[in-house]
Coordinates of C-alpha atoms and ligand atoms in Angstrom, one line a residue:
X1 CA 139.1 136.2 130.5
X2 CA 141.5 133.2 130.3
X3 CA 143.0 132.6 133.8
X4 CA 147.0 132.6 134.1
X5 CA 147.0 128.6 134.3
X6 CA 145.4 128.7 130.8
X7 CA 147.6 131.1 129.5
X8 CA 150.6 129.5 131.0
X9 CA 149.3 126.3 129.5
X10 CA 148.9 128.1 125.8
X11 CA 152.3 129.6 126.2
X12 CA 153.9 126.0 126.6
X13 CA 152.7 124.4 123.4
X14 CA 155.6 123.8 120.9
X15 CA 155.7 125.3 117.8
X16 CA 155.4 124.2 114.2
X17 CA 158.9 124.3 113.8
X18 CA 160.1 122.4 116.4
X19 CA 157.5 119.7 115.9
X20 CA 158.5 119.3 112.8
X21 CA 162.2 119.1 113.6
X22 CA 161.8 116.4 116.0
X23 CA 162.2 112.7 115.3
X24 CA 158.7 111.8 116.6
X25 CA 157.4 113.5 112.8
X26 CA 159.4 111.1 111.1
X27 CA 156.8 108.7 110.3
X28 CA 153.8 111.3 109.1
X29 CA 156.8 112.7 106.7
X30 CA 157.4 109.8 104.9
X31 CA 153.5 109.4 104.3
X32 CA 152.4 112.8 103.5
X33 CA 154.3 116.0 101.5
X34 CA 155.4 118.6 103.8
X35 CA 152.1 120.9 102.8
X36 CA 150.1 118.4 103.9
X37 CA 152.1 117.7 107.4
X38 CA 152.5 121.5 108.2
X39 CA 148.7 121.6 107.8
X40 CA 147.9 118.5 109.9
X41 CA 150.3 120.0 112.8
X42 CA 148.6 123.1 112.4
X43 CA 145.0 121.5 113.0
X44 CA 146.4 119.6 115.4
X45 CA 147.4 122.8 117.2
X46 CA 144.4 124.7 116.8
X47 CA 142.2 121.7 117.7
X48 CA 144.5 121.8 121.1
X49 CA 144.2 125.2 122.2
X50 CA 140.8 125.2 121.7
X51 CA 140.8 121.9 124.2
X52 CA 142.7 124.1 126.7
X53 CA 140.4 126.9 126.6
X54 CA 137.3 124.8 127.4
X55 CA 139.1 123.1 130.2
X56 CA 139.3 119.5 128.5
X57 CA 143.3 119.4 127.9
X58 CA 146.2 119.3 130.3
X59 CA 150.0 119.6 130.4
X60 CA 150.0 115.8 129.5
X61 CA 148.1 116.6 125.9
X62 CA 151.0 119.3 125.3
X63 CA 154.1 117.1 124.8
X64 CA 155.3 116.6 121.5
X65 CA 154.8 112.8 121.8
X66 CA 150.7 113.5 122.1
X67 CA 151.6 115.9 119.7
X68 CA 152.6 113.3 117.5
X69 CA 149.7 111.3 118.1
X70 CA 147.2 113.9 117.8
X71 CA 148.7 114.8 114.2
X72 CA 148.7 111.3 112.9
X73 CA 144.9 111.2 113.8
X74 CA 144.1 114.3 112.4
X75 CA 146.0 113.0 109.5
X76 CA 144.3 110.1 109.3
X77 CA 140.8 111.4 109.6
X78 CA 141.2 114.4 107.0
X79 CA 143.2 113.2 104.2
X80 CA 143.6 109.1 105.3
X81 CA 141.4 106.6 103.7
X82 CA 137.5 106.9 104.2
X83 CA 135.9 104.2 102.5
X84 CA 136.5 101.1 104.7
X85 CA 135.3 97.5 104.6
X86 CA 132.9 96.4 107.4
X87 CA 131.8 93.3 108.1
X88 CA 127.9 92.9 107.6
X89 CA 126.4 90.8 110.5
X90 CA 123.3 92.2 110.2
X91 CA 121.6 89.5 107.9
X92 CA 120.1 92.4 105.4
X93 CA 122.3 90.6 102.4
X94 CA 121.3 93.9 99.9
X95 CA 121.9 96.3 102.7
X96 CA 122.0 100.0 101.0
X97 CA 123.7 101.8 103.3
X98 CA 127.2 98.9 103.5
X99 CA 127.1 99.3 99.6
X100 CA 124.9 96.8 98.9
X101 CA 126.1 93.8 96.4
X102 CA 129.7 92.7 97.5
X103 CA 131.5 91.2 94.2
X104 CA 133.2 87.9 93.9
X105 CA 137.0 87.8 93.2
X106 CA 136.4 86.8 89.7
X107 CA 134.4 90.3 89.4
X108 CA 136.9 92.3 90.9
X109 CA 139.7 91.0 88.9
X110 CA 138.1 92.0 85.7
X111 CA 137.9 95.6 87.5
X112 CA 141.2 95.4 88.1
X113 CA 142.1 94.6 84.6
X114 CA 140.3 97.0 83.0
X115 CA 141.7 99.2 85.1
X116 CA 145.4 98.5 85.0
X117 CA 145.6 98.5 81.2
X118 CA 144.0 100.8 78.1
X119 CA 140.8 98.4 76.8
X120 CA 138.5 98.3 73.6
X121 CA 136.1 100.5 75.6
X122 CA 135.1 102.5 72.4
X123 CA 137.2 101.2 70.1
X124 CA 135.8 97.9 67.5
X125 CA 138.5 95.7 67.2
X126 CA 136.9 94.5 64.2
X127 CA 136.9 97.4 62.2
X128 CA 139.3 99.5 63.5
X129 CA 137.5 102.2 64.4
X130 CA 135.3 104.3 66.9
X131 CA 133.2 101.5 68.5
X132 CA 130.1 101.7 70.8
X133 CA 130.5 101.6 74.8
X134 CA 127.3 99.2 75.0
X135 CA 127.8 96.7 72.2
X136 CA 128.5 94.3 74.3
X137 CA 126.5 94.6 77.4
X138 CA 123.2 94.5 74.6
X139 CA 124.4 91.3 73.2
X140 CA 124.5 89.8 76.8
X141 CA 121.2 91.5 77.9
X142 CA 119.9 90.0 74.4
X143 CA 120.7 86.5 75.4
X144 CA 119.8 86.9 79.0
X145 CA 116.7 88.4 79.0
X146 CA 115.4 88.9 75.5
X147 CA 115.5 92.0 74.6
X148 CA 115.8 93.9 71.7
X149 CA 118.3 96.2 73.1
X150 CA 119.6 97.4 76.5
X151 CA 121.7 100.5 77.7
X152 CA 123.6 100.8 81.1
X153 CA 123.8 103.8 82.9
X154 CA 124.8 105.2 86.5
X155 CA 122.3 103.4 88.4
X156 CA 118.2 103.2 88.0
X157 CA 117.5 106.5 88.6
X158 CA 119.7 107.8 86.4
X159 CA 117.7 104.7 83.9
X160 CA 114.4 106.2 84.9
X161 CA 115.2 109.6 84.9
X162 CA 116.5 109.0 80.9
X163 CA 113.9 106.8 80.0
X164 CA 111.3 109.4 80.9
X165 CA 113.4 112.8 80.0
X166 CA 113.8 110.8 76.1
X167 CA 110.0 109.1 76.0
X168 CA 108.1 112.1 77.4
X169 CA 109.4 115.7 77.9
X170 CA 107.1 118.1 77.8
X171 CA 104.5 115.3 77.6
X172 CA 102.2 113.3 80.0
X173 CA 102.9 109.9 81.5
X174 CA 100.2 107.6 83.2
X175 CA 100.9 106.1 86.9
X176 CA 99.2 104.7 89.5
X177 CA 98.7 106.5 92.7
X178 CA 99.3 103.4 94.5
X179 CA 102.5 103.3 93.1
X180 CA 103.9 106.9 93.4
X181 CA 106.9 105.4 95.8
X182 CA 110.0 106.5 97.6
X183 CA 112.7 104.5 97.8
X184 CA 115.7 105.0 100.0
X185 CA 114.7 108.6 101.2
X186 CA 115.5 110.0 97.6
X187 CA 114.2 108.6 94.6
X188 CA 110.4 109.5 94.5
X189 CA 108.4 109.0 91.5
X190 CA 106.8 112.6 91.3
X191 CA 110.2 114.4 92.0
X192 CA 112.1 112.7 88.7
X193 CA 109.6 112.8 86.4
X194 CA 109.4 116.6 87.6
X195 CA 113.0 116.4 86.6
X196 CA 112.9 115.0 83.4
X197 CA 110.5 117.2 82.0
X198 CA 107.4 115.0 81.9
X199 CA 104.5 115.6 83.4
X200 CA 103.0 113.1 85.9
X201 CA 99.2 112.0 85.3
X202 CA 98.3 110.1 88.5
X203 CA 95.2 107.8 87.9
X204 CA 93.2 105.4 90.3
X205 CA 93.3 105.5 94.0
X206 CA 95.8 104.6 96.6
X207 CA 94.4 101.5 97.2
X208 CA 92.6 100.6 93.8
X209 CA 93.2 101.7 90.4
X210 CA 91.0 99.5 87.4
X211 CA 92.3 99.1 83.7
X212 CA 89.6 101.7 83.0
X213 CA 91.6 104.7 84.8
X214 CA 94.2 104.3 82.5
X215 CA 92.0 104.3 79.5
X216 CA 90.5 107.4 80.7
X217 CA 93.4 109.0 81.1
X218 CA 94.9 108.5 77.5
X219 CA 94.3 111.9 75.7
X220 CA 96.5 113.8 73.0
X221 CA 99.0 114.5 75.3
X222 CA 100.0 111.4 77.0
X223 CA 102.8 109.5 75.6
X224 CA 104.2 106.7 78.0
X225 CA 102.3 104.3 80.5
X226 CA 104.4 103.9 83.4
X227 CA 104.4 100.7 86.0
X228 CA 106.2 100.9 89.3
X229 CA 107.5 97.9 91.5
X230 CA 106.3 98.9 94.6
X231 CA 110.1 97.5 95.7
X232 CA 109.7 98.6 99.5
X233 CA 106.1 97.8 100.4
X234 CA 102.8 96.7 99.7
X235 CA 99.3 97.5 99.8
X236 CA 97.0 94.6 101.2
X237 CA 93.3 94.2 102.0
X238 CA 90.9 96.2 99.6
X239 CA 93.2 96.5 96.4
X240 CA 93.1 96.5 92.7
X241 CA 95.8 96.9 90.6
X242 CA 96.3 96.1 86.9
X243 CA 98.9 93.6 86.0
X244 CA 101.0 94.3 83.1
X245 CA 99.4 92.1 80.7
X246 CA 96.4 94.3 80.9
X247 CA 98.3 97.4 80.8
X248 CA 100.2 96.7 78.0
X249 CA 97.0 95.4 76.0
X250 CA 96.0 99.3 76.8
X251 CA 99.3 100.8 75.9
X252 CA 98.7 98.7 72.3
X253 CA 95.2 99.5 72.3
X254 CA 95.7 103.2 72.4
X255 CA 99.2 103.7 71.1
X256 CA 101.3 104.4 73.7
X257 CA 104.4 102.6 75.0
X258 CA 104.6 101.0 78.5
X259 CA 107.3 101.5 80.8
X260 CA 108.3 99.1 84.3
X261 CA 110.3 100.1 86.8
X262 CA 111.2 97.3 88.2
X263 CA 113.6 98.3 90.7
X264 CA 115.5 95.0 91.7
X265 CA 116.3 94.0 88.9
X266 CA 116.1 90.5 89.5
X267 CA 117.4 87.9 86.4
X268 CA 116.7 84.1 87.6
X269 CA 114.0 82.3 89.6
X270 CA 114.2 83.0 93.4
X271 CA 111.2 81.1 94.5
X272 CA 112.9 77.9 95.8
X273 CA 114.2 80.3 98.6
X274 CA 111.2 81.2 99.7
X275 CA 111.2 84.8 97.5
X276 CA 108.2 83.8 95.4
X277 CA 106.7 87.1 94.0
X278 CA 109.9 88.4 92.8
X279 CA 108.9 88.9 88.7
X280 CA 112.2 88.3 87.0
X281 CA 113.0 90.9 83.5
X282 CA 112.4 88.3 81.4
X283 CA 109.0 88.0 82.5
X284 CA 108.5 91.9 82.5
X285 CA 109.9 91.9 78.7
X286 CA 107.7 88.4 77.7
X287 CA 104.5 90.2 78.7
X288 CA 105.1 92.7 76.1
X289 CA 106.1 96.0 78.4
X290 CA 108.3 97.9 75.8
X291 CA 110.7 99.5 78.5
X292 CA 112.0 97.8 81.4
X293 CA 114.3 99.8 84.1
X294 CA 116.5 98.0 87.2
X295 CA 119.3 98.1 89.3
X296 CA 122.6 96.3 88.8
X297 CA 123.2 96.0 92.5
X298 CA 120.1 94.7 94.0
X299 CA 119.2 91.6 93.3
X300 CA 121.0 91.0 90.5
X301 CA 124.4 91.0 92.1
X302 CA 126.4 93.7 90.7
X303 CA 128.1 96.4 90.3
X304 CA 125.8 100.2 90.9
X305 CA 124.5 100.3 87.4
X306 CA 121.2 101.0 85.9
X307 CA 120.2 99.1 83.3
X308 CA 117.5 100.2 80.8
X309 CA 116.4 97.2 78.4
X310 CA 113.6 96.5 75.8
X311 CA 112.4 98.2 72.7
X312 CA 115.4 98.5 70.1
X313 CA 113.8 101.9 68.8
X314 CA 113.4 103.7 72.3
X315 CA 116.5 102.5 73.2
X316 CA 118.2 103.9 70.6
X317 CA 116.5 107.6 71.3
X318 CA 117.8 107.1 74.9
X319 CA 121.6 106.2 73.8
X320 CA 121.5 109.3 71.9
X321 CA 120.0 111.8 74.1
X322 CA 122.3 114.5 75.6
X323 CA 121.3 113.1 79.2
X324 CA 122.8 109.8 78.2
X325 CA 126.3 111.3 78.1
X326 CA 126.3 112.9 81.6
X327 CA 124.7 109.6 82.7
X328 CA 126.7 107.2 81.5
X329 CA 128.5 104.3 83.0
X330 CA 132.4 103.9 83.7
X331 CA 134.7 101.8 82.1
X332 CA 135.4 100.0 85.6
X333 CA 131.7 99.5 86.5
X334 CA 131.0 98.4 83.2
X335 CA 133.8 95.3 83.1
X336 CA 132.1 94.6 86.1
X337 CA 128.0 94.1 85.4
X338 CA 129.3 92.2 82.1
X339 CA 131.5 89.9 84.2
X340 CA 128.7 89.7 87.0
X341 CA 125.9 89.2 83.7
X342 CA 128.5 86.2 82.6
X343 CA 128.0 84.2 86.2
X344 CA 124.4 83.9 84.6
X345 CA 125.8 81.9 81.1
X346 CA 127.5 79.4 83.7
X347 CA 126.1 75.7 83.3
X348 CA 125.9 75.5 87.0
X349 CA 124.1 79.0 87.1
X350 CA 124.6 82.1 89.2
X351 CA 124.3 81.4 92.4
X352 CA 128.3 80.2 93.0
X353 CA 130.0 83.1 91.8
X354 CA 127.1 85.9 92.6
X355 CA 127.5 86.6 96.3
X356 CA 124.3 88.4 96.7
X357 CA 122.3 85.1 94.9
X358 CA 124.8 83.0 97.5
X359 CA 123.9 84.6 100.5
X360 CA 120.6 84.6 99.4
X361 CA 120.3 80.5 98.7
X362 CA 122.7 79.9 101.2
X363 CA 121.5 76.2 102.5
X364 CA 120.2 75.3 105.8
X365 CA 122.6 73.1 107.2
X366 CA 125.8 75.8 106.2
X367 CA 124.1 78.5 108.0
X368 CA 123.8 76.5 111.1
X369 CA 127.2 75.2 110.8
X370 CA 128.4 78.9 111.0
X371 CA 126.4 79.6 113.6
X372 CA 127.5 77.2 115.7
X373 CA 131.4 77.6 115.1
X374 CA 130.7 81.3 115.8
X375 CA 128.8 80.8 119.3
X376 CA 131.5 78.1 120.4
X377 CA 134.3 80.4 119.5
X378 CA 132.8 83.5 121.1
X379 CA 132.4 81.5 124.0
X380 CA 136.0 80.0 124.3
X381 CA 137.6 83.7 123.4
X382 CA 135.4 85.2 125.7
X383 CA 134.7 82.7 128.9
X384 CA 132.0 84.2 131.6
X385 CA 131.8 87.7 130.0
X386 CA 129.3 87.3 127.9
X387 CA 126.3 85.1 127.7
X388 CA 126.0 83.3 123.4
X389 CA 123.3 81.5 122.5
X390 CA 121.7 80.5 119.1
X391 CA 118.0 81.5 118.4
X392 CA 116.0 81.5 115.3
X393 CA 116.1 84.8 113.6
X394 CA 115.2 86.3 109.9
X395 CA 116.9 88.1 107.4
X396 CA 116.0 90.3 104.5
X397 CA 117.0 90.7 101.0
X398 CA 116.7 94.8 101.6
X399 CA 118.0 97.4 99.3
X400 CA 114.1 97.8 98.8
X401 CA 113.8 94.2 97.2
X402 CA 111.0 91.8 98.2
X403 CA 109.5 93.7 102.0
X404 CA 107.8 90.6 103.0
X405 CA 110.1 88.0 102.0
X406 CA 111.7 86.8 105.2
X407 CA 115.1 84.3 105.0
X408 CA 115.1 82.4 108.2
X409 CA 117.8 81.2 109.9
X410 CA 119.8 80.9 113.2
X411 CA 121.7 83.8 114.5
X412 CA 124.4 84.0 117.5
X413 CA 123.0 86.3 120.5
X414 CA 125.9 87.6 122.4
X415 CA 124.4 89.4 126.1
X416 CA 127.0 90.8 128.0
X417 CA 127.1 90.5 131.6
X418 CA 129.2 93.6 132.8
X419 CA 128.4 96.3 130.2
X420 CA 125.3 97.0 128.4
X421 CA 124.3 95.3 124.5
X422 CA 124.7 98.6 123.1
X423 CA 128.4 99.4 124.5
X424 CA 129.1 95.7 122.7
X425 CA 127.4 97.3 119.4
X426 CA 129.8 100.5 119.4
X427 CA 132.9 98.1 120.1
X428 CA 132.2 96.2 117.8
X429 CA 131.3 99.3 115.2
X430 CA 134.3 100.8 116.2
X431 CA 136.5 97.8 115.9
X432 CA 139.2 97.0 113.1
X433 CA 137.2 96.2 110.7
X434 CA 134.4 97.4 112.2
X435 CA 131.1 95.1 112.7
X436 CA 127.5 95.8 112.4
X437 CA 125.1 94.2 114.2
X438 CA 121.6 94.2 115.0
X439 CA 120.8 95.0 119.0
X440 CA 117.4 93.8 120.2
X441 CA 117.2 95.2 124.4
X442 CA 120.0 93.1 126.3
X443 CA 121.6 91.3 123.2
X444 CA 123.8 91.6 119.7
X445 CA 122.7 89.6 117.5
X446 CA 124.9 88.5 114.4
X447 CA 123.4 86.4 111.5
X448 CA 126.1 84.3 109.7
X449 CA 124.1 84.5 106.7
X450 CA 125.6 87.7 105.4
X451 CA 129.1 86.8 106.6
X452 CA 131.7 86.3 103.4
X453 CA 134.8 84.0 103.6
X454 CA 137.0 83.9 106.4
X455 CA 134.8 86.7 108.2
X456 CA 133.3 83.8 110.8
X457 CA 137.0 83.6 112.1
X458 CA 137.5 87.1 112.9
X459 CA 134.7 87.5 115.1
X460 CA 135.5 85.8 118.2
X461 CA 138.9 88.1 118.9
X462 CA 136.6 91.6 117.6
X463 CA 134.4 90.3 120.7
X464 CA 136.5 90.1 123.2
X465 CA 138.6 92.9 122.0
X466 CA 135.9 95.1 123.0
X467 CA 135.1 93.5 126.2
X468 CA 139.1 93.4 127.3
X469 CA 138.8 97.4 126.4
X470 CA 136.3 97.8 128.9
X471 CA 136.4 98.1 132.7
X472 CA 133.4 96.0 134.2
X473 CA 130.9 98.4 134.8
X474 CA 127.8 98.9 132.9
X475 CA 127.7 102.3 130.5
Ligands
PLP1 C1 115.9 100.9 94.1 C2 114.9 101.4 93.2 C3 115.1 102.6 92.4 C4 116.4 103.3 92.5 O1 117.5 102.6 92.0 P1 119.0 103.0 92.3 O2 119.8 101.9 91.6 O3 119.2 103.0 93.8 O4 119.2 104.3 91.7 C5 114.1 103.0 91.6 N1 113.0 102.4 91.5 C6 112.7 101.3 92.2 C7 111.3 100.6 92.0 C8 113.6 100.8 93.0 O5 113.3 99.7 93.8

C-alpha cells in the first residue's frame, strides 16, 4: 500500500507534455529527434516514480528543472556516446581491456582518409578491374618478414580459427599439452580448434613434452603440427619443450605442415629494452614453420588485426575459404596495419611513430623527467591534501605479451590524507577523461610511462578535482 504522501507525491509529477512544452527541453531537442526525447522523458519518468516508491526521491527531484537534468542524463547514458578515451596511468602499455595499441596521428589520418573518400580497396588501378583486398598488405608482409604470402583478418583468433578450419577439418592436429593456453578469459586452444572442425591430438606432458611425442603421434589422420606461444605464462623448473627447429625438422620428416601461434606478433628486436625472449616473425618464418599467426595490436602496434603469414600455397586455401569472407578485415582497419607496417620501412625505424614500441623504449631519463613534473605539479595543485612521492615501480608490456618481462621505472604515489586511496581511484575513474590507476593499500600510483602527449598536464587539476569534490572525511 502506497501511503497518501507517496501518492500525493506521484500525483505532482508533470507530464510528458508539459515537459516538453517548457523551455528547460530546449537544449535535448536540438540534439535528439522528438522520438528519441519523448522516450528519454518517459524513462526519466518511470525511473522517478519508481525513486518515489522506494522512498529515495522527494518534491525537490519532481520539478521540471531536475526533470531536465534527469532526461539529459538518461539521454546521455542510453543513446550518448559510449566509447570514451581514458587516460592509461597504469604502466600496462598493451593493456587489453583500454583497447590496447593507441595509434599515432599519422595512423589515424590514413583512417580518416580512407574513410572520408571511395579508395582502391578491390579495385586494381592497373588493370582496371576487380582487384584483391590483400595485395598490398602481402607485398609489405613480404618485405618485412619474409614470407611467401600473408592474409589479414579480424584479429588472431579469427587467423587461428581459419588457419585450422582450412588446414585441418575433419582432421587431427598435434599440440603440446604444455601449451593448451587461454588467453584473455576467451580464446583457449581446445575450444577453437573444436570450432573449426579439427580435432585436437594433445601429446607430451604439462610440464615436458620430447620431439618423440610428436613423432608418435603422426598417423594417417594428422595433418597440421601446431606450436603455441605460451603469450601469458610460463612453465619453469622440470621442463622440456621442443623448439621449432626440431619441430619443423618433424613436420618435414613426416609430411605435415607446422603451424605457430605466436600471439604478439612482435616484428623488430626488443631485447635492448630488457624484453629478450620475445621471438620476432621473421625468426618464426626463418626456422622453416610454414604458418605463422599474430596480433596486429600487441606488440606490433596496430590496429585489432590478425595477421596469418607464411606458406604461399596454404595461404591461398585460407583466402579462399568461405570462413575468410565472414572473417575478413575492414577497409578502415586495413589503411591502418599498412600504415602502422610502413613505420617499420622508416630509416630511423619504428619506434618514433609506433606508440606501443615508444612507450615501450621510452628512455630513462624522459620517464623520470615526467615523473618528476607530475609529482611537483600534483603537489602545487594540490598543497597538504595529499602526500606525492616518487618510488621505483614496474611496468608490463601485457595484452598477454612477454609475463616476466618487467620495464622499470619511477612512478608518482599520490596518498591522501583526508579520504581513503580508493575514493582517489574512483575520482579519478570517474573524472573527465577519466584516469586509471593502480592502488597499492594507502596510495594511487600513476606510471608516466604509459602517459601520451599532453596527458602529464592534465593530471594535476583531475587530482585535485576529486579532492575539492570531497568533504574531508575518510569513505
Ligand atoms: C593474444 C593471443 C591470441 C588472441 O589474439 P587476439 O588478437 O586477441 O584475437 C591468440 N593466441 C595467442 C598465443 C595470443 O597471445
Amino acid at each position: 500500500m502506497q501511503d497518501r504522501a507517496t501518492n500525493n507525491l506521484l500525483r505532482s509529477i508533470p507530464s510528458v507534455d508539459r515537459l516538453l512544452s517548457d523551455h528547460l527541453f530546449e537544449e535535448i531537442k536540438k540534439r535528439y529527434s522528438d522520438e528519441i526525447v519523448k522516450r528519454m522523458v518517459r524513462l526519466a519518468l518511470d525511473e522517478l516514480r519508481e525513486e518515489i516508491r522506494e522512498g529515495r526521491a522527494g518534491p525537490a527531484e519532481c520539478t521540471v528543472e531536475a526533470l531536465a537534468a534527469r532526461a539529459w542524463r538518461t539521454a546521455l547514458s542510453r543513446v550518448g556516446p559510449r566509447v570514451r578515451t581514458v587516460i592509461n596511468a597504469t604502466g600496462v602499455v598493451v593493456h587489453t581491456n583500454l583497447g590496447r595499441s593507441p595509434l599515432s596521428k599519422k595512423v589515424a589520418d590514413r583512417i580518416s582518409r580512407v574513410a572520408l573518400s571511395y579508395s582502391n580497396l578491390e579495385y586494381d588501378l592497373e588493370r582496371g578491374r576487380r582487384g584483391e583486398r590483400n595485395s598490398h598488405l602481402r607485398m609489405l608482409m613480404q618485405e618485412l618478414t619474409g614470407a611467401q604470402a600473408a592474409l589479414a583478418v579480424n584479429n588472431n583468433a579469427a587467423a587461428v580459427l581459419l588457419a585450422l578450419s582450412t588446414l585441418a577439418e575433419g582432421r587431427e592436429v598435434i599440440v603440446s599439452r604444455g601449451e593448451l593456453i587461454e588467453i584473455g578469459g576467451s580464446f583457449r586452444i581446445p575450444e577453437v580448434m573444436a570450432r573449426s572442425g579439427a580435432v585436437l591430438k594433445e601429446v607430451g606432458t604439462t610440464n615436458r613434452t620430447h620431439p618423440r611425442d610428436y613423432t608418435d603421434a603422426v598417423g594417417e589422420h594428422t595433418a597440421l603440427i601446431l606450436k603455441v606461444h605460451t603469450s601469458n605464462y610460463r612453465i619453469v623448473g622440470f621442463t622440456r619443450e621442443v623448439g621449432l627447429e626440431e619441430l619443423v625438422g618433424i613436420g618435414r620428416e613426416k609430411g605435415i605442415p607446422t603451424m605457430m601461434d605466436l600471439g604478439s606478433g612482435c616484428l623488430t628486436d626488443l631485447s635492448a629494452y630488457g624484453l629478450a625472449e620475445e621471438t620476432t616473425v621473421q625468426e618464426v618464418l626463418a626456422k622453416g614453420v610454414d604458418v605463422v599467426t599474430f596480433s596486429g595490436d600487441k606488440l606490433l602496434g596496430g590496429p585489432q588485426a590478425g595477421i596469418i603469414a607464411g606458406r604461399a600455397d596454404l595461404i591461398e586455401r585460407m583466402r579462399t575459404n568461405q570462413l575468410a569472407r565472414a572473417l575478413r578485415m575492414d577497409k578502415l582497419t586495413l589503411a591502418a596495419l599498412e600504415a602502422t607496417l610502413e613505420e617499420y620501412t622508416r630509416p630511423e625505424g619504428p619506434f618514433a611513430g609506433i606508440p606501443t614500441l615508444e612507450m615501450i623504449a621510452r628512455p630513462r631519463e624522459l620517464l623520470e623527467e615526467a615523473a618528476l613534473l607530475l609529482c611537483q605539479s600534483i603537489r602545487d595543485r594540490t598543497g597538504d591534501r595529499c602526500e606525492v612521492t616518487i618510488e621505483q615501480g614496474v611496468g608490463r608490456v601485457g595484452g598477454g605479451a612477454l609475463p616476466m618481462s618487467d620495464l622499470p621505472g619511477p612512478r608518482v604515489v599520490i596518498r591522501p590524507r583526508h579520504v581513503s586511496a580508493a575514493r582517489l581511484e574512483k575520482g579519478l575513474r570517474e573524472g573527465d577523461p577519466p584516469v586509471i590507476c593502480l592502488v597499492k593499500e594507502d596510495a594511487v600510483m600513476m606510471d608516466p610511462r604509459t602517459l601520451l602527449r599532453d596527458q602529464v598536464s592534465l593530471l594535476p587539476q583531475l587530482v585535485a578535482k576529486v579532492f575539492d569534490g570531497e568533504t574531508d572525511h575518510r569513505g
